[in-house]
Every structure is written in structure tokens, then in C-alpha cells.
PDB file of N, CA and C in Angstrom:
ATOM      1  N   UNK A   1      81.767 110.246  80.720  1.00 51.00           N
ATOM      2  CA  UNK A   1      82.709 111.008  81.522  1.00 51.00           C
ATOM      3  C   UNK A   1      84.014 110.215  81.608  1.00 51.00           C
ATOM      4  N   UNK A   2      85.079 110.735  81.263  1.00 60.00           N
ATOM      5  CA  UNK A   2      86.470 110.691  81.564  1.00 60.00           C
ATOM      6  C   UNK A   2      86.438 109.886  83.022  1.00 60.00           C
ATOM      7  N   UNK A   3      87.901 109.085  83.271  1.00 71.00           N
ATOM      8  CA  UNK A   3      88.203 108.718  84.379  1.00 71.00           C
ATOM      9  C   UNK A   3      88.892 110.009  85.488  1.00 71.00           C
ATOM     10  N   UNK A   4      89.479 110.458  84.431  1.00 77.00           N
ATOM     11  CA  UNK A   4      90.539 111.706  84.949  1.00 77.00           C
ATOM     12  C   UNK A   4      89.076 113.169  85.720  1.00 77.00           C
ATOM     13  N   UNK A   5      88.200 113.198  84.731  1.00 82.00           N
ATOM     14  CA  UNK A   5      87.170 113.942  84.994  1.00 82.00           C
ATOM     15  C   UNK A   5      86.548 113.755  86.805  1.00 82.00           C
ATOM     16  N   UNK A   6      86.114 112.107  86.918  1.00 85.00           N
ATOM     17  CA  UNK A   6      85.137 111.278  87.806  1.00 85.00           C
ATOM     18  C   UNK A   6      86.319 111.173  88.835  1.00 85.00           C
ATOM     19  N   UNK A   7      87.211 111.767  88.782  1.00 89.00           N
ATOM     20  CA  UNK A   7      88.754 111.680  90.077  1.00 89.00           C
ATOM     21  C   UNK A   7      88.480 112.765  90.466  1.00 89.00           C
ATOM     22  N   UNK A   8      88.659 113.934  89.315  1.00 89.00           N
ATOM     23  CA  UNK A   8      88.562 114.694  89.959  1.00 89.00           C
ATOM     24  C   UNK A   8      87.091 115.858  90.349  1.00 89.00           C
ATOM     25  N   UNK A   9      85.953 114.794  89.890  1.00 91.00           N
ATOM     26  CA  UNK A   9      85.052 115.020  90.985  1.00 91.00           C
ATOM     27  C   UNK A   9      84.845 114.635  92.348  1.00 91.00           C
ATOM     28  N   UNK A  10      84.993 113.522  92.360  1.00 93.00           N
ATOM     29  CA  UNK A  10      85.362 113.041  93.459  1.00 93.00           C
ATOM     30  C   UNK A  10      86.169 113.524  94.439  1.00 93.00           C
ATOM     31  N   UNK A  11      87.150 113.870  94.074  1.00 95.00           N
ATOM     32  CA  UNK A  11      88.284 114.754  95.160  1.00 95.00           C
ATOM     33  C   UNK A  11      87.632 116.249  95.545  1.00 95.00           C
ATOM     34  N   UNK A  12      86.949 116.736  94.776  1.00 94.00           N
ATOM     35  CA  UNK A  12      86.023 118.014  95.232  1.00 94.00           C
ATOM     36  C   UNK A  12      84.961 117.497  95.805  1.00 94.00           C
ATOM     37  N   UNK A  13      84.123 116.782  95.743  1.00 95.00           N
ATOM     38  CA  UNK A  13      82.834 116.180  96.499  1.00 95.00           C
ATOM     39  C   UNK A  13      83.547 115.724  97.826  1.00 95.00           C
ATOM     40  N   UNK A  14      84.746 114.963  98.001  1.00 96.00           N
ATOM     41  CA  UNK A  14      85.431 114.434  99.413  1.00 96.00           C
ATOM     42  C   UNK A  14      85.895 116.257 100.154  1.00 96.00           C
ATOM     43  N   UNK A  15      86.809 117.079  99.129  1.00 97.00           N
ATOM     44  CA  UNK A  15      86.981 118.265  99.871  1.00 97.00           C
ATOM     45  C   UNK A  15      85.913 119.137 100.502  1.00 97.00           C
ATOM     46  N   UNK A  16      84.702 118.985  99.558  1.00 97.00           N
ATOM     47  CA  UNK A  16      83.268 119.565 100.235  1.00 97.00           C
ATOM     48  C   UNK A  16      82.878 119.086 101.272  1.00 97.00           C
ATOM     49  N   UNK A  17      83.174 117.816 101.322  1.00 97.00           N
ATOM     50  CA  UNK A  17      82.488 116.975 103.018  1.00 97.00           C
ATOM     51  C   UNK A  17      83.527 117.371 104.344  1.00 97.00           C
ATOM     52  N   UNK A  18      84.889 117.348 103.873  1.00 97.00           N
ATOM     53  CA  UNK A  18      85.726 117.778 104.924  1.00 97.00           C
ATOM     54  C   UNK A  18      85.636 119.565 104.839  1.00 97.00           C
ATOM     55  N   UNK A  19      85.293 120.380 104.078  1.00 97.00           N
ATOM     56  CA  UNK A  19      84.750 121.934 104.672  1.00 97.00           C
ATOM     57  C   UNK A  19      83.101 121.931 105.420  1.00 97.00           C
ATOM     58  N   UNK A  20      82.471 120.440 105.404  1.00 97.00           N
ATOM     59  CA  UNK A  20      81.199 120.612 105.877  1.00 97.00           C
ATOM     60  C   UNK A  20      81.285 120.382 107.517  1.00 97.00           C
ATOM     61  N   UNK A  21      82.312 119.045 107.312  1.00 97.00           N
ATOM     62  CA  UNK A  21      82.532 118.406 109.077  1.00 97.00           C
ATOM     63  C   UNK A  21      83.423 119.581 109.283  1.00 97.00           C
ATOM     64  N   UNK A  22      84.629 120.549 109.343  1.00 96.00           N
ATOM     65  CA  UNK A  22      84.739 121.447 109.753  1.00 96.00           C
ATOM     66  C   UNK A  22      84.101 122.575 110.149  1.00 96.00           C
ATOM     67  N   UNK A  23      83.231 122.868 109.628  1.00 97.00           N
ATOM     68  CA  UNK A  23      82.040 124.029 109.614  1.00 97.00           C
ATOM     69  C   UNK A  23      81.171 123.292 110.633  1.00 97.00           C
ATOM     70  N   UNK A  24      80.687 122.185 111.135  1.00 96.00           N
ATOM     71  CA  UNK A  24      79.637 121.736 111.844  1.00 96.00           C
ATOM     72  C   UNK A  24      80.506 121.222 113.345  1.00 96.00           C
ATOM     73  N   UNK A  25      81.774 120.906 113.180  1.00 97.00           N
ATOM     74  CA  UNK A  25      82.830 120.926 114.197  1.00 97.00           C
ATOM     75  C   UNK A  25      82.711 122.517 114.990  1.00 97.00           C
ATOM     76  N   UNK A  26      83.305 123.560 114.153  1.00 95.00           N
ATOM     77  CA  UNK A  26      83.511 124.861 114.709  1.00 95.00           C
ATOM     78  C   UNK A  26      82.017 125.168 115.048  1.00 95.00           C
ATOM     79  N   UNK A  27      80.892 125.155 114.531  1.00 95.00           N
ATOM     80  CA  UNK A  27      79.612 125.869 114.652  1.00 95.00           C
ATOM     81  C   UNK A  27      79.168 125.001 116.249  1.00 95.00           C
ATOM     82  N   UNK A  28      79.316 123.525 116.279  1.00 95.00           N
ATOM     83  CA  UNK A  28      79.318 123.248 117.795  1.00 95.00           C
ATOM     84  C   UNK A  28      80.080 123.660 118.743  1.00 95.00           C
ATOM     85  N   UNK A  29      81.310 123.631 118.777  1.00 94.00           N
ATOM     86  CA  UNK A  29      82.460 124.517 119.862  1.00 94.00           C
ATOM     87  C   UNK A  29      81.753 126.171 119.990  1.00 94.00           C
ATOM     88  N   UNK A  30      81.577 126.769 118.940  1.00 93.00           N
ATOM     89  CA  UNK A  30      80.882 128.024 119.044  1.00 93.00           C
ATOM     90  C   UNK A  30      79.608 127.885 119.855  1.00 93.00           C
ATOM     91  N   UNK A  31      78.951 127.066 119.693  1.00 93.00           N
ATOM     92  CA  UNK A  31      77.242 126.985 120.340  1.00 93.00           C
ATOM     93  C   UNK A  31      77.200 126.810 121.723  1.00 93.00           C
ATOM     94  N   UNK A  32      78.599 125.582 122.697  1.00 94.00           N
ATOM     95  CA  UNK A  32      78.525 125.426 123.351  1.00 94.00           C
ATOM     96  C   UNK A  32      79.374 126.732 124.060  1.00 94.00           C
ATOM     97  N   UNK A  33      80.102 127.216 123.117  1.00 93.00           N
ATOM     98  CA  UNK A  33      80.896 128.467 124.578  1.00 93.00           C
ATOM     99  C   UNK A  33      80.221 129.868 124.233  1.00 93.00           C
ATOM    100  N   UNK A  34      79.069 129.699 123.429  1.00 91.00           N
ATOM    101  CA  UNK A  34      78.063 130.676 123.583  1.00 91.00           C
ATOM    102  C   UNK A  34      76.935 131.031 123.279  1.00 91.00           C
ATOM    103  N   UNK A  35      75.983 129.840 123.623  1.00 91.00           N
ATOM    104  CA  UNK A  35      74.814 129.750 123.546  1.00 91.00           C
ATOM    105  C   UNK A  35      74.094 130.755 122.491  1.00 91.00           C
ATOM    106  N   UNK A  36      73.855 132.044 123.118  1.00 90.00           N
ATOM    107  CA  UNK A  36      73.409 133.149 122.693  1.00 90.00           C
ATOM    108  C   UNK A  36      73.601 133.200 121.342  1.00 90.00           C
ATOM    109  N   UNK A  37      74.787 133.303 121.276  1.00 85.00           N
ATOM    110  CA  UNK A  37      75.366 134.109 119.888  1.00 85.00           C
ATOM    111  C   UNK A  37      75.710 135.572 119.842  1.00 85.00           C
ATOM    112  N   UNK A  38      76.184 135.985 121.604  1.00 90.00           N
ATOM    113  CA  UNK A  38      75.988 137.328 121.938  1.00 90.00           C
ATOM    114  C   UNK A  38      77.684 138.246 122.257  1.00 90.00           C
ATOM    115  N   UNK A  39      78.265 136.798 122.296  1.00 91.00           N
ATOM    116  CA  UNK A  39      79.722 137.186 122.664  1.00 91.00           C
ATOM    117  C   UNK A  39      80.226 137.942 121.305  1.00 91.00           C
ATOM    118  N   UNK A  40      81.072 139.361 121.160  1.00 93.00           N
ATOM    119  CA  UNK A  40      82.230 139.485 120.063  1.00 93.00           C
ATOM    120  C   UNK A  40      83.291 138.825 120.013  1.00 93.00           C
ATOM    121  N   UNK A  41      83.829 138.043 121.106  1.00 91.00           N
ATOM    122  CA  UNK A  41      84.712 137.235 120.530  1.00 91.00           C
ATOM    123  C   UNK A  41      85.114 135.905 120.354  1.00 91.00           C
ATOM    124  N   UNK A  42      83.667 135.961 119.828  1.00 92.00           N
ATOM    125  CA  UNK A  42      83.595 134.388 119.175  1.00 92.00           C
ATOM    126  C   UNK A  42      83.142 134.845 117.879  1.00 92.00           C
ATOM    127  N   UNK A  43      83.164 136.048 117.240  1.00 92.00           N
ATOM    128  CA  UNK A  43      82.432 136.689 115.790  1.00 92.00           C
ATOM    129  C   UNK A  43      83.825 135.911 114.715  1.00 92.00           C
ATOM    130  N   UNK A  44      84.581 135.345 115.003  1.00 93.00           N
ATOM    131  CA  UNK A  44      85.970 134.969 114.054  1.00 93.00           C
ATOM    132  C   UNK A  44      85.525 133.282 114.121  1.00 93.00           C
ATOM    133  N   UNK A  45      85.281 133.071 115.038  1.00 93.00           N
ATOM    134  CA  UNK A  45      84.756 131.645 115.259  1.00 93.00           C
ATOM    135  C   UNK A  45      83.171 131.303 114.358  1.00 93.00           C
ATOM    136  N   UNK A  46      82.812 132.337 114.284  1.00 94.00           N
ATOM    137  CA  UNK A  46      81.329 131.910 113.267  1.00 94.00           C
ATOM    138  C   UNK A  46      81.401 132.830 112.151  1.00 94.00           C
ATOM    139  N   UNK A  47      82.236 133.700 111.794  1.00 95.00           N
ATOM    140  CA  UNK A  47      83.109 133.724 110.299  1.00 95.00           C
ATOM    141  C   UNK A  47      83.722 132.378 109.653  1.00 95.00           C
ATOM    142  N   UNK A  48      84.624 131.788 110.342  1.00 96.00           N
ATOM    143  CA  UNK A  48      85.173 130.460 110.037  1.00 96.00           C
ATOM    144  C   UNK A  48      84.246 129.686 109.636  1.00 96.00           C
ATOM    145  N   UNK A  49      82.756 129.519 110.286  1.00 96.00           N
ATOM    146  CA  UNK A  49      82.453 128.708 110.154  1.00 96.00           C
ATOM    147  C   UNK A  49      81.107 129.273 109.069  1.00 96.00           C
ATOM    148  N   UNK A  50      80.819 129.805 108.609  1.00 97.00           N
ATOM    149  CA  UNK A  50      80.394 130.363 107.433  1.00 97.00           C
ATOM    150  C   UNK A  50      81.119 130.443 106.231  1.00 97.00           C
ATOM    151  N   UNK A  51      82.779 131.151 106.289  1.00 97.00           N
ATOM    152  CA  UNK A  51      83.723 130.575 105.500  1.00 97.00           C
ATOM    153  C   UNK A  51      83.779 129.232 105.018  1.00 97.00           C
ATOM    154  N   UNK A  52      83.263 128.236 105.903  1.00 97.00           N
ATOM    155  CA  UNK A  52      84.114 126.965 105.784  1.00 97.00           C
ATOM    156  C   UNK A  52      82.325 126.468 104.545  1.00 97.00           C
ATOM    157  N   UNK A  53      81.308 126.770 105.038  1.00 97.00           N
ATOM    158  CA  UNK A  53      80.118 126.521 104.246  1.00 97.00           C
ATOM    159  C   UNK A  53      80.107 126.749 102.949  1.00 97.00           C
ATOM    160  N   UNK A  54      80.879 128.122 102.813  1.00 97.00           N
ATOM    161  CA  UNK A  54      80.781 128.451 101.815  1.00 97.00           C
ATOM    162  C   UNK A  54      81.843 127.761 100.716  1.00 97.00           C
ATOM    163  N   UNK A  55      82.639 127.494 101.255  1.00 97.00           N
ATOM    164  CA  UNK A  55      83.808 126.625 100.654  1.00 97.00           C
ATOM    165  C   UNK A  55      83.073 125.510  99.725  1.00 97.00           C
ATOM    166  N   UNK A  56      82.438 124.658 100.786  1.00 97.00           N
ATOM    167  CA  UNK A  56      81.968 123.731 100.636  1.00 97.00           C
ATOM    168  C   UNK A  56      80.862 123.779  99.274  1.00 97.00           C
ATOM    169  N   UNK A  57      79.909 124.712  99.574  1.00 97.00           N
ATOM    170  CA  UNK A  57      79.060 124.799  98.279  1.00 97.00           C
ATOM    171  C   UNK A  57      79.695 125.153  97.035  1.00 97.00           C
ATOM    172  N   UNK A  58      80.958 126.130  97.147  1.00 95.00           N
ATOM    173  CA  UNK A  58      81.515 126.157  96.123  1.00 95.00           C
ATOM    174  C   UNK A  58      82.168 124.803  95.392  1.00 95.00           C
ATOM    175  N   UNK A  59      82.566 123.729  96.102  1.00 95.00           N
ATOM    176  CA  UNK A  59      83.514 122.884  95.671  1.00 95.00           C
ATOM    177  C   UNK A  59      81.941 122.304  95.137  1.00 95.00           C
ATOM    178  N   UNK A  60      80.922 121.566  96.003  1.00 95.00           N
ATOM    179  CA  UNK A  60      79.951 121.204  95.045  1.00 95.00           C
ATOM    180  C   UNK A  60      79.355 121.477  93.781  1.00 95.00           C
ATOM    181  N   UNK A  61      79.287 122.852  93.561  1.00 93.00           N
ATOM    182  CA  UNK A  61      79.032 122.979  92.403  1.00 93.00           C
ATOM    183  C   UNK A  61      80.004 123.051  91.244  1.00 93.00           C
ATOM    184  N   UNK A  62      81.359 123.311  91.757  1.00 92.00           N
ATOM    185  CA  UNK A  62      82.140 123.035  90.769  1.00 92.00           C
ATOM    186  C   UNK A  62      82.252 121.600  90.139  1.00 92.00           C
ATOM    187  N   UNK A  63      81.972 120.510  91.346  1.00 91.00           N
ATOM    188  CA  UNK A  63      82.001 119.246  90.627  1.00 91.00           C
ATOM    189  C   UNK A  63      81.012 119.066  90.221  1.00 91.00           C
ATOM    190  N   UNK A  64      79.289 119.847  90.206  1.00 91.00           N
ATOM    191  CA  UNK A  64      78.151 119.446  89.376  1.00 91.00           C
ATOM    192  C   UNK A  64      78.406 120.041  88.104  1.00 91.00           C
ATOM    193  N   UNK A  65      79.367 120.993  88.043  1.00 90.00           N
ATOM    194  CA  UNK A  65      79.630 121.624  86.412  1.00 90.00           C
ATOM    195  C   UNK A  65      80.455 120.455  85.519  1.00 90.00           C
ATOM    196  N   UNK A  66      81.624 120.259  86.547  1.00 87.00           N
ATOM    197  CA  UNK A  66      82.154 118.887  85.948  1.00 87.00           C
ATOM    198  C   UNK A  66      81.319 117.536  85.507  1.00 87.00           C
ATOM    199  N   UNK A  67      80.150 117.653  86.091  1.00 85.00           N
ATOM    200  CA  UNK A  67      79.799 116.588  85.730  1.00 85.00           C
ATOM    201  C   UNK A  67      79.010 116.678  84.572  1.00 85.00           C
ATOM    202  N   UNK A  68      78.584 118.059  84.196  1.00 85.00           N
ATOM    203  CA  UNK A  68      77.584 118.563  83.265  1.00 85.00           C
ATOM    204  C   UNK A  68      78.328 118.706  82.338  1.00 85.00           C
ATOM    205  N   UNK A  69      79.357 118.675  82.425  1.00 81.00           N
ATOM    206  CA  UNK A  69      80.437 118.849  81.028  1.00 81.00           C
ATOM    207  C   UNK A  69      80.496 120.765  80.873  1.00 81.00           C
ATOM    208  N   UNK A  70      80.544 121.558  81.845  1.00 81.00           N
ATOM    209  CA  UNK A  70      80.488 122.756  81.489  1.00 81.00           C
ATOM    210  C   UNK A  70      81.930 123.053  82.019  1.00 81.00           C
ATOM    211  N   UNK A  71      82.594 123.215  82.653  1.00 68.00           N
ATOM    212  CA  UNK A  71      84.102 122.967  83.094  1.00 68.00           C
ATOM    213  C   UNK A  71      84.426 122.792  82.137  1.00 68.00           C
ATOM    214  N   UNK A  72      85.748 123.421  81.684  1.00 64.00           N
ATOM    215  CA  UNK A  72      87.017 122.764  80.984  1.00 64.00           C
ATOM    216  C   UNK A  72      87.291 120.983  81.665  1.00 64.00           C
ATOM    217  N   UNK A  73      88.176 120.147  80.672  1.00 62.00           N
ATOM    218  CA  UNK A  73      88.517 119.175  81.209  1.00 62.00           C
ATOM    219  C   UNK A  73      89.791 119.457  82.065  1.00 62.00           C
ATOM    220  N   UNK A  74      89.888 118.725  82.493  1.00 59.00           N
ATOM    221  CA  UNK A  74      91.288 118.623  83.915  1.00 59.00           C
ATOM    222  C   UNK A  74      92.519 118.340  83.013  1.00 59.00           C
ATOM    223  N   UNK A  75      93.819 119.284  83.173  1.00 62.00           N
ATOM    224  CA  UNK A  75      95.174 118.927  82.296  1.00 62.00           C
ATOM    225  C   UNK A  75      95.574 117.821  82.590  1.00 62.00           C
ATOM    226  N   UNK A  76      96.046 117.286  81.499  1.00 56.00           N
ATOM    227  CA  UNK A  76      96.962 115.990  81.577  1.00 56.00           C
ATOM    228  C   UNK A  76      98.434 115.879  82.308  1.00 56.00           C
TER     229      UNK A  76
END
């Protein structure tokens, strides 16, 4: 693997961890101002934080493709 490649896995594996601590940030603020899960308007507050999961798995697997060599390489 490329250096340029292993950067920019890395920078997607670091962006996946910061959409994970966001998602586990918002999913606690959500838990504590509503236990239940019964309020509608906190339904944008646990969108976000499903959004933010999903982010996250996406960036992971984009850097396990990178690492598999199935990705294009990264432009110069």
C-alpha cells in the first residue's frame, strides 16, 4: 500500500471515530431529556444521531475498500 493510500485511510478511519463520538454524544443528551423515547421533539435529535452512525460505517468501509485495493487510488 501506497503512503498517499495509508493517509488517506487513516483520515477516514479518524473521520469515522469523530461521526461515532458525535452519534454517542447526541444519543446521550437524547436519553437523558427523554428517557422513553416518547417525545416528537426530540425525533431530529435521534435522526442526527442515526445520520451520524451511518456516516460513520460508511467512511469505514470505504477505507476497508482502500485497503483491499478495490477503490481507485487517491489523485496526486
Amino acid at each position: 500500500m501506497e503512503a498517499p493510500d495509508a493517509a488517506r485511510m487513516e483520515d477516514l478511519v479518524a473521520r469515522a471515530r469523530t461521526h461515532d463520538a458525535l452519534a454517542g454524544n447526541l444519543a446521550g443528551k437524547a436519553s437523558r431529556l427523554d428517557p422513553t423515547g416518547s417525545l416528537p421533539a426530540l425525533r431530529p435529535l435521534r435522526w442526527m444521531v442515526r445520520e451520524h452512525r451511518i456516516k460513520a460505517l460508511l467512511l469505514r468501509g470505504q477505507a476497508a475498500c482502500i485497503g483491499a485495493g478495490i477503490l481507485p487510488k487517491a489523485p496526486d
